[in-house]
């Protein structure tokens, strides 16, 4: 498989990881804008959002690396997407730890990562 066909096959993964990164950065911007509203932006929200932005940008970088044919990039993408998906499931499921708006945003991130996790872990058909 050539690099070009491999990158084309990764287009859905790149779109999903790009959307995850964009949503995470947008959420961080909203947190900065509402930083003076303690009911909406708690210390836990700051910490979680910072971690999610960093991991989403890494996830996108790993997806780009994997799309270029890097086996290490693909392995990293598989691990990070699965670990973050598991963390998001816990965050969404635990009541009271985070405000509802952040739990909803994390649910959206989780759906994006679910798609990534399924796509990068499915078995490749022999050609």
mmCIF file of C-alpha atoms in Angstrom:
data_model
loop_
_atom_site.group_PDB
_atom_site.id
_atom_site.type_symbol
_atom_site.label_atom_id
_atom_site.label_comp_id
_atom_site.label_asym_id
_atom_site.label_seq_id
_atom_site.Cartn_x
_atom_site.Cartn_y
_atom_site.Cartn_z
ATOM 1 C CA UNK A 1 0.000 0.000 0.000
ATOM 2 C CA UNK A 2 1.413 3.369 -0.948
ATOM 3 C CA UNK A 3 1.600 6.370 1.349
ATOM 4 C CA UNK A 4 -1.049 8.134 -0.752
ATOM 5 C CA UNK A 5 -3.594 5.281 -0.510
ATOM 6 C CA UNK A 6 -2.836 4.826 3.171
ATOM 7 C CA UNK A 7 -3.469 8.534 3.831
ATOM 8 C CA UNK A 8 -6.714 8.375 1.843
ATOM 9 C CA UNK A 9 -7.829 5.401 3.943
ATOM 10 C CA UNK A 10 -7.131 7.425 7.067
ATOM 11 C CA UNK A 11 -9.293 10.372 5.992
ATOM 12 C CA UNK A 12 -12.181 9.461 8.385
ATOM 13 C CA UNK A 13 -9.719 9.047 11.268
ATOM 14 C CA UNK A 14 -8.113 12.400 10.502
ATOM 15 C CA UNK A 15 -11.535 14.060 10.356
ATOM 16 C CA UNK A 16 -12.615 12.526 13.671
ATOM 17 C CA UNK A 17 -9.364 13.372 15.465
ATOM 18 C CA UNK A 18 -9.402 16.858 13.956
ATOM 19 C CA UNK A 19 -12.965 17.384 15.184
ATOM 20 C CA UNK A 20 -11.952 16.099 18.632
ATOM 21 C CA UNK A 21 -9.040 18.554 18.762
ATOM 22 C CA UNK A 22 -11.177 21.443 17.507
ATOM 23 C CA UNK A 23 -13.941 20.748 20.031
ATOM 24 C CA UNK A 24 -11.399 20.478 22.846
ATOM 25 C CA UNK A 25 -9.725 23.773 21.947
ATOM 26 C CA UNK A 26 -13.107 25.481 21.553
ATOM 27 C CA UNK A 27 -14.138 24.197 24.979
ATOM 28 C CA UNK A 28 -10.943 25.588 26.468
ATOM 29 C CA UNK A 29 -11.696 28.983 24.901
ATOM 30 C CA UNK A 30 -15.196 28.890 26.436
ATOM 31 C CA UNK A 31 -13.662 28.059 29.822
ATOM 32 C CA UNK A 32 -11.345 31.047 29.549
ATOM 33 C CA UNK A 33 -14.269 33.306 28.624
ATOM 34 C CA UNK A 34 -16.366 32.067 31.569
ATOM 35 C CA UNK A 35 -13.518 31.838 34.084
ATOM 36 C CA UNK A 36 -15.285 34.306 36.409
ATOM 37 C CA UNK A 37 -18.337 32.026 36.759
ATOM 38 C CA UNK A 38 -17.358 29.533 39.471
ATOM 39 C CA UNK A 39 -20.506 27.451 39.036
ATOM 40 C CA UNK A 40 -19.539 26.779 35.413
ATOM 41 C CA UNK A 41 -15.751 26.729 35.641
ATOM 42 C CA UNK A 42 -14.343 24.899 38.625
ATOM 43 C CA UNK A 43 -10.746 23.941 39.310
ATOM 44 C CA UNK A 44 -11.584 20.416 38.139
ATOM 45 C CA UNK A 45 -12.885 21.839 34.844
ATOM 46 C CA UNK A 46 -9.598 23.706 34.290
ATOM 47 C CA UNK A 47 -7.535 20.589 34.948
ATOM 48 C CA UNK A 48 -9.701 18.320 32.806
ATOM 49 C CA UNK A 49 -9.868 20.765 29.904
ATOM 50 C CA UNK A 50 -6.099 21.275 29.917
ATOM 51 C CA UNK A 51 -5.501 17.519 29.824
ATOM 52 C CA UNK A 52 -8.085 17.018 27.077
ATOM 53 C CA UNK A 53 -6.643 19.763 24.874
ATOM 54 C CA UNK A 54 -3.159 18.279 25.210
ATOM 55 C CA UNK A 55 -4.340 14.728 24.544
ATOM 56 C CA UNK A 56 -6.536 15.777 21.615
ATOM 57 C CA UNK A 57 -3.638 17.542 19.927
ATOM 58 C CA UNK A 58 -1.426 14.494 20.497
ATOM 59 C CA UNK A 59 -4.179 12.239 19.161
ATOM 60 C CA UNK A 60 -4.387 14.307 15.987
ATOM 61 C CA UNK A 61 -0.590 14.263 15.630
ATOM 62 C CA UNK A 62 -0.562 10.468 16.046
ATOM 63 C CA UNK A 63 -3.321 10.148 13.428
ATOM 64 C CA UNK A 64 -1.297 12.233 10.966
ATOM 65 C CA UNK A 65 1.761 10.104 11.658
ATOM 66 C CA UNK A 66 -0.233 6.897 11.175
ATOM 67 C CA UNK A 67 -1.719 8.260 7.940
ATOM 68 C CA UNK A 68 1.828 8.707 6.654
ATOM 69 C CA UNK A 69 2.460 5.024 7.320
ATOM 70 C CA UNK A 70 4.094 5.116 10.746
ATOM 71 C CA UNK A 71 3.501 1.919 12.709
ATOM 72 C CA UNK A 72 4.514 3.686 15.927
ATOM 73 C CA UNK A 73 2.040 6.470 15.158
ATOM 74 C CA UNK A 74 -0.715 3.906 14.652
ATOM 75 C CA UNK A 75 0.158 2.123 17.893
ATOM 76 C CA UNK A 76 0.175 5.401 19.801
ATOM 77 C CA UNK A 77 -3.145 6.378 18.211
ATOM 78 C CA UNK A 78 -4.693 3.053 19.211
ATOM 79 C CA UNK A 79 -3.520 3.396 22.811
ATOM 80 C CA UNK A 80 -4.364 7.072 23.319
ATOM 81 C CA UNK A 81 -7.801 6.862 21.703
ATOM 82 C CA UNK A 82 -8.781 3.837 23.804
ATOM 83 C CA UNK A 83 -7.421 5.276 27.069
ATOM 84 C CA UNK A 84 -9.086 8.665 26.530
ATOM 85 C CA UNK A 85 -12.357 6.992 25.553
ATOM 86 C CA UNK A 86 -12.299 5.001 28.800
ATOM 87 C CA UNK A 87 -11.533 8.144 30.830
ATOM 88 C CA UNK A 88 -14.380 10.007 29.124
ATOM 89 C CA UNK A 89 -16.841 7.211 29.884
ATOM 90 C CA UNK A 90 -15.933 7.483 33.573
ATOM 91 C CA UNK A 91 -16.248 11.279 33.572
ATOM 92 C CA UNK A 92 -19.626 11.227 31.857
ATOM 93 C CA UNK A 93 -20.905 8.488 34.170
ATOM 94 C CA UNK A 94 -19.813 10.039 37.478
ATOM 95 C CA UNK A 95 -22.420 12.482 38.773
ATOM 96 C CA UNK A 96 -21.373 15.697 40.456
ATOM 97 C CA UNK A 97 -17.685 15.666 39.592
ATOM 98 C CA UNK A 98 -18.069 18.057 36.648
ATOM 99 C CA UNK A 99 -20.810 20.461 35.542
ATOM 100 C CA UNK A 100 -23.425 19.048 33.166
ATOM 101 C CA UNK A 101 -22.229 21.196 30.255
ATOM 102 C CA UNK A 102 -18.726 19.697 30.456
ATOM 103 C CA UNK A 103 -20.081 16.169 30.768
ATOM 104 C CA UNK A 104 -22.125 16.753 27.592
ATOM 105 C CA UNK A 105 -19.067 18.118 25.790
ATOM 106 C CA UNK A 106 -17.074 15.110 26.946
ATOM 107 C CA UNK A 107 -19.829 12.804 25.675
ATOM 108 C CA UNK A 108 -19.443 14.417 22.246
ATOM 109 C CA UNK A 109 -15.669 13.921 22.456
ATOM 110 C CA UNK A 110 -16.291 10.323 23.468
ATOM 111 C CA UNK A 111 -18.420 9.688 20.391
ATOM 112 C CA UNK A 112 -15.671 11.077 18.179
ATOM 113 C CA UNK A 113 -13.077 8.897 19.913
ATOM 114 C CA UNK A 114 -15.338 5.855 19.717
ATOM 115 C CA UNK A 115 -15.277 6.245 15.949
ATOM 116 C CA UNK A 116 -11.495 6.590 15.970
ATOM 117 C CA UNK A 117 -11.062 3.577 18.250
ATOM 118 C CA UNK A 118 -13.279 1.390 16.077
ATOM 119 C CA UNK A 119 -11.598 2.487 12.841
ATOM 120 C CA UNK A 120 -8.000 2.038 13.994
ATOM 121 C CA UNK A 121 -8.592 -1.300 15.699
ATOM 122 C CA UNK A 122 -10.624 -3.116 13.049
ATOM 123 C CA UNK A 123 -8.979 -5.929 11.184
ATOM 124 C CA UNK A 124 -7.586 -5.077 7.775
ATOM 125 C CA UNK A 125 -8.794 -7.252 4.910
ATOM 126 C CA UNK A 126 -6.129 -8.887 2.816
ATOM 127 C CA UNK A 127 -5.937 -7.427 -0.688
#
